[in-house]
CSV table of C-alpha atoms in Angstrom, one decimal:
chain,number,residue,atom,x,y,z
Q,554,MET,CA,-8.8,-9.6,-7.7
Q,555,LYS,CA,-6.1,-6.6,-9.2
Q,556,THR,CA,-4.5,-6.9,-12.0
Q,557,PHE,CA,-0.8,-6.2,-12.2
Q,558,VAL,CA,0.4,-4.2,-14.6
Q,559,PHE,CA,4.0,-2.8,-15.0
Q,560,LYS,CA,4.7,0.5,-13.3
Q,561,LEU,CA,8.5,1.6,-13.9
Q,562,LYS,CA,8.9,3.8,-11.0
Q,563,PRO,CA,8.4,2.2,-8.5
Q,564,PHE,CA,9.6,-1.0,-9.9
Q,565,LEU,CA,13.4,0.6,-10.5
Q,566,LEU,CA,13.1,2.9,-6.4
Q,567,LEU,CA,12.0,-0.6,-5.0
Q,568,ASN,CA,14.8,-2.2,-6.3
Q,569,VAL,CA,17.8,0.3,-6.6
Q,570,LEU,CA,17.4,0.7,-2.6
Q,571,ALA,CA,17.1,-2.7,-1.9
Q,572,LEU,CA,20.5,-2.6,-4.3
Q,573,ILE,CA,21.5,0.0,-1.7
Q,574,ILE,CA,20.8,-1.4,1.1
Q,575,PHE,CA,22.3,-4.9,0.6
Q,576,TYR,CA,25.4,-2.5,-0.9
Q,577,SER,CA,25.9,-0.9,2.4
Q,578,TRP,CA,26.2,-4.2,4.0
Q,579,VAL,CA,28.4,-6.2,1.7
Q,580,ASN,CA,30.6,-3.5,1.0
Q,581,ASP,CA,33.8,-2.8,3.5
Q,582,SER,CA,33.7,0.3,4.7
Q,583,THR,CA,30.1,0.2,5.1
Q,584,ARG,CA,29.9,-2.8,6.6
Q,585,VAL,CA,31.7,-1.4,9.6
Q,586,TYR,CA,28.9,0.6,10.3
Q,587,TRP,CA,26.0,-1.8,10.7
Q,588,GLU,CA,28.2,-4.4,12.4
Q,589,ILE,CA,28.7,-1.0,15.9
Q,590,LEU,CA,24.5,-1.2,15.1
Q,591,ASP,CA,24.8,-5.0,15.2
Q,592,VAL,CA,26.7,-4.7,18.5
Q,593,TRP,CA,25.2,-1.8,20.1
Q,594,SER,CA,21.5,-3.1,18.7
Q,595,PHE,CA,22.2,-6.4,20.5
Q,596,GLU,CA,23.3,-5.1,23.7
Q,597,VAL,CA,20.0,-3.5,24.3
Q,598,PHE,CA,17.8,-6.1,23.1
Q,599,ASN,CA,19.8,-9.0,25.0
Q,600,GLY,CA,20.4,-7.2,28.0
Q,601,SER,CA,16.6,-6.2,27.9
Q,602,LEU,CA,16.6,-9.8,29.6
Q,603,SER,CA,19.1,-8.9,32.1
Q,604,GLN,CA,17.7,-8.7,35.7
Q,605,SER,CA,14.1,-9.1,34.2
Q,606,SER,CA,10.8,-9.8,35.7
Q,607,TYR,CA,9.7,-13.1,35.1
Q,608,TRP,CA,7.0,-11.9,32.3
Q,609,TRP,CA,9.1,-10.0,30.0
Q,610,SER,CA,12.0,-13.2,29.9
Q,611,GLY,CA,9.4,-15.5,29.7
Q,612,MET,CA,7.2,-14.0,27.2
Q,613,TRP,CA,10.3,-13.3,24.6
Q,614,ALA,CA,11.2,-17.7,25.5
Q,615,ILE,CA,7.4,-18.5,24.5
Q,616,LEU,CA,7.9,-16.6,21.1
Q,617,SER,CA,11.2,-17.8,20.5
Q,618,VAL,CA,9.9,-21.2,20.2
Q,619,ARG,CA,9.8,-22.3,16.6
Q,620,ILE,CA,5.4,-22.8,16.9
Q,621,ALA,CA,5.2,-19.6,18.1
Q,622,ASP,CA,5.1,-18.9,14.5
Q,623,ILE,CA,1.4,-19.5,14.8
Q,624,PHE,CA,0.4,-16.3,16.8
Q,625,PRO,CA,2.2,-13.9,13.5
Q,626,LEU,CA,0.4,-16.5,10.9
Q,627,SER,CA,-2.8,-16.3,12.3
Q,628,PHE,CA,-2.4,-12.4,12.8
Q,629,ILE,CA,-1.6,-12.4,8.9
Q,630,LEU,CA,-4.3,-14.5,8.3
Q,631,LEU,CA,-7.1,-12.8,10.2
Q,632,PHE,CA,-6.1,-9.7,8.3
Q,633,PHE,CA,-7.5,-11.8,4.7
Q,634,TYR,CA,-10.6,-13.6,7.3
Q,635,PHE,CA,-12.4,-10.2,8.1
Q,636,ASN,CA,-14.3,-7.9,5.9
Q,637,ASN,CA,-13.0,-4.9,4.8
Q,638,VAL,CA,-9.6,-4.9,7.1
Q,639,LEU,CA,-7.4,-5.5,3.4
Q,640,PHE,CA,-10.4,-6.8,1.4
Q,641,GLU,CA,-13.5,-6.9,1.1
Q,642,LYS,CA,-15.5,-10.2,1.7
Q,643,ASN,CA,-15.8,-11.2,-2.6
Q,644,GLN,CA,-12.2,-10.5,-2.3
Q,645,ARG,CA,-10.4,-11.9,0.6
Q,646,PHE,CA,-9.4,-15.6,-0.6
Q,647,TYR,CA,-8.3,-14.3,-4.0
Q,648,GLY,CA,-6.5,-11.7,-1.6
Q,649,LEU,CA,-5.5,-14.7,-0.1
Q,650,VAL,CA,-4.1,-16.6,-3.7
Q,651,GLY,CA,-2.6,-13.6,-4.0
Q,652,PHE,CA,0.1,-13.4,-0.9
Q,653,VAL,CA,1.2,-16.9,-1.0
Q,654,THR,CA,2.1,-16.8,-4.5
Q,655,LEU,CA,3.6,-13.5,-3.3
Q,656,LEU,CA,5.7,-16.0,-0.8
Q,657,VAL,CA,6.5,-18.2,-3.4
Q,658,LEU,CA,8.4,-15.2,-5.5
Q,659,MET,CA,9.9,-14.0,-2.3
Q,660,LEU,CA,11.4,-17.5,-1.5
Q,661,ILE,CA,12.9,-17.6,-5.2
Q,662,VAL,CA,15.1,-14.6,-4.1
Q,663,ARG,CA,16.0,-15.9,-0.9
Q,664,GLU,CA,17.6,-18.8,-2.7
Q,665,PHE,CA,19.4,-16.4,-4.7
Q,666,LEU,CA,20.2,-13.9,-2.0
Q,667,ASP,CA,21.8,-17.9,-0.3
Q,668,PHE,CA,23.5,-18.6,-3.3
Q,669,TYR,CA,25.7,-15.0,-3.2
Q,670,ILE,CA,25.9,-15.1,0.4
Q,671,GLU,CA,27.8,-19.0,0.2
Q,672,TYR,CA,29.5,-17.8,-2.9
Q,673,LYS,CA,31.2,-14.7,-1.4
Q,674,ASP,CA,31.7,-16.3,2.0
Q,675,LEU,CA,29.6,-13.9,3.9
Q,676,SER,CA,27.9,-16.5,6.0
Q,677,ARG,CA,27.8,-15.8,9.6
Q,678,SER,CA,26.4,-16.9,13.0
Q,679,SER,CA,24.5,-15.6,14.9
Q,680,PRO,CA,24.8,-12.5,18.4
Q,681,SER,CA,24.8,-15.2,20.5
Q,682,LEU,CA,27.4,-18.0,19.5
Q,683,GLN,CA,29.9,-15.0,19.3
Q,684,LEU,CA,29.6,-11.5,21.4
Q,685,ASP,CA,30.6,-12.7,25.8
Q,686,SER,CA,27.8,-12.1,27.6
Q,687,VAL,CA,25.4,-13.5,26.1
Q,688,ILE,CA,21.9,-14.0,28.5
Q,689,ARG,CA,20.8,-17.5,26.6
Q,690,LEU,CA,17.2,-18.1,27.2
Q,691,SER,CA,17.5,-22.1,26.2
Q,692,GLU,CA,19.9,-21.7,29.9
Q,693,LEU,CA,16.8,-19.9,31.6
Q,694,TYR,CA,14.3,-22.3,30.3
Q,695,PRO,CA,16.0,-25.3,28.8
Q,696,ASN,CA,12.6,-27.1,29.0
Q,697,LEU,CA,11.6,-25.1,26.1
Q,698,PRO,CA,13.0,-26.0,22.7
Q,699,LEU,CA,13.8,-22.3,21.5
Q,700,LYS,CA,15.6,-20.9,19.1
Q,701,ASP,CA,18.5,-18.6,20.8
Q,702,SER,CA,21.4,-19.4,18.1
Q,703,SER,CA,22.1,-19.6,14.7
Q,704,GLY,CA,25.4,-20.7,12.4
Q,705,SER,CA,23.8,-18.9,9.5
Q,706,SER,CA,21.7,-15.9,10.6
Q,707,PHE,CA,21.7,-13.9,7.4
Q,708,PRO,CA,19.2,-13.1,5.9
Q,709,GLY,CA,16.3,-13.5,8.3
Q,710,ASP,CA,14.2,-15.4,6.8
Q,711,HIS,CA,10.9,-15.1,9.2
Q,712,ALA,CA,11.7,-10.9,9.1
Q,713,ALA,CA,11.5,-11.3,5.1
Q,714,VAL,CA,7.8,-12.9,5.2
Q,715,LEU,CA,6.5,-10.2,7.8
Q,716,ILE,CA,7.6,-7.5,6.0
Q,717,THR,CA,6.4,-9.2,2.2
Q,718,TRP,CA,3.3,-8.4,4.4
Q,719,LEU,CA,3.5,-5.4,5.6
Q,720,GLY,CA,4.5,-4.3,2.1
Q,721,TYR,CA,1.5,-6.0,0.6
Q,722,CYS,CA,-0.9,-4.7,3.0
Q,723,LEU,CA,0.2,-0.9,2.5
Q,724,PHE,CA,-0.1,-1.3,-1.8
Q,725,PHE,CA,-3.7,-2.2,-0.8
Q,726,VAL,CA,-5.1,0.4,2.4
Q,727,ARG,CA,-3.8,2.5,3.8
Q,728,ASN,CA,-5.5,2.9,7.1
Q,729,PHE,CA,-6.0,2.2,10.7
Q,730,TRP,CA,-4.8,-1.5,9.7
Q,731,SER,CA,-2.1,-0.1,8.4
Q,732,TRP,CA,-0.5,0.9,11.7
Q,733,ILE,CA,-1.8,-2.1,13.3
Q,734,ALA,CA,0.0,-4.4,10.8
Q,735,THR,CA,3.1,-2.1,10.9
Q,736,LEU,CA,2.8,-2.6,15.1
Q,737,LEU,CA,2.9,-6.5,14.4
Q,738,VAL,CA,5.8,-7.1,12.6
Q,739,ILE,CA,7.6,-4.7,14.7
Q,740,PHE,CA,6.5,-7.3,17.8
Q,741,PHE,CA,7.0,-10.4,16.5
Q,742,SER,CA,10.3,-9.6,14.4
Q,743,LEU,CA,12.1,-9.1,18.1
Q,744,PRO,CA,12.2,-12.3,19.5
Q,745,ARG,CA,15.2,-13.4,17.1
Q,746,LEU,CA,16.9,-10.0,17.8
Q,747,ILE,CA,16.5,-10.7,22.0
Q,748,ALA,CA,17.0,-14.2,21.7
Q,749,GLY,CA,19.7,-13.5,19.9
Q,750,ALA,CA,19.1,-15.4,17.2
Q,751,HIS,CA,19.7,-12.8,14.8
Q,752,TRP,CA,21.8,-9.4,14.3
Q,753,LEU,CA,19.6,-6.3,13.5
Q,754,SER,CA,21.3,-6.1,10.2
Q,755,ASP,CA,19.4,-10.1,9.0
Q,756,ILE,CA,16.0,-8.1,9.8
Q,757,LEU,CA,17.1,-4.3,8.1
Q,758,VAL,CA,19.5,-5.3,5.2
Q,759,GLY,CA,18.5,-9.5,4.3
Q,760,GLY,CA,14.4,-9.2,5.2
Q,761,VAL,CA,14.1,-5.9,4.3
Q,762,SER,CA,16.0,-6.1,1.0
Q,763,ILE,CA,14.7,-9.7,-0.4
Q,764,ALA,CA,11.7,-8.8,0.8
Q,765,LEU,CA,11.8,-5.1,-1.7
Q,766,ILE,CA,12.6,-7.2,-4.9
Q,767,ALA,CA,9.4,-9.5,-4.2
Q,768,LEU,CA,7.7,-6.9,-3.7
Q,769,ALA,CA,8.5,-5.3,-6.5
Q,770,PHE,CA,8.6,-8.2,-9.2
Q,771,GLY,CA,5.3,-9.2,-7.3
Q,772,LEU,CA,3.6,-5.9,-7.3
Q,773,TYR,CA,4.4,-3.7,-10.0
Q,774,THR,CA,4.7,-6.1,-12.8
Q,775,PRO,CA,2.4,-8.6,-14.6
Q,776,LEU,CA,4.7,-11.7,-13.4
Q,777,LEU,CA,2.4,-13.0,-10.6
Q,778,ASN,CA,-1.3,-12.5,-13.5
Q,779,ARG,CA,-1.3,-15.5,-15.4
Q,780,VAL,CA,0.2,-17.8,-11.8
Q,781,ASN,CA,-3.6,-15.4,-9.8
Q,782,LYS,CA,-5.5,-16.2,-12.8
Q,783,VAL,CA,-4.3,-19.7,-12.4
Q,784,LEU,CA,-4.6,-20.0,-9.2
Q,785,ASN,CA,-7.7,-18.2,-8.8
Q,786,LYS,CA,-9.8,-20.6,-11.8
Q,787,TRP,CA,-8.2,-23.7,-9.2
Q,788,ALA,CA,-9.7,-22.4,-6.3
Q,789,SER,CA,-12.9,-20.7,-7.8
Q,790,SER,CA,-13.7,-24.7,-8.8
Q,791,PHE,CA,-12.9,-25.8,-5.4
Q,792,ILE,CA,-15.2,-23.5,-3.4
Q,793,LYS,CA,-18.3,-24.4,-6.1
Q,794,HIS,CA,-17.5,-28.3,-5.7
Q,795,ASP,CA,-17.8,-27.5,-2.3
């Protein structure tokens, strides 16, 4: 597994970019532009359900059910399963261990962000609970336990995981599969937007900023080397024992 070393330039770049994005959402003078984009994008995404075909609304309804998260999870695991997509055969499992470790770091960053949001009283409910003329998938498909609302929608956790995974992919390879990963991240970020559970800025600000900071500390510092070494050693002994 690759040894991570401290690289000042990309480390600073990712952190500064995350802070700029987040500040643009927190600052009153620029927050208004995010709000305009949020409302417009919601009208476009959620409005696509108006007089849409049954398969279109049905697809997004199914993908808005919580258990449907197994679909993006399956694609993520497949990227680690097949040879030479992200890693060579003898590195696939250790690459997966590295990604799981990065997700743990991402959750820590998310907790700090949550604390700040609560401290500054910046929490908000989803567009489906604030705007008028909302097309609710839960009303179109009452038998499905889908998520189309949230009392606290920021940040987009689902998107943060997907963007972190994309950043991890791009760190190791930039090829045909990188484009496939990018398309998958976009596609699986859409259900929450179309259903109205998240604003666009929950993803572009919350999800992206969390992912950028996690990627900066995880990929451009030696922080995860020790953790990966311990986990890889444990995994190796388990595999041999098995």
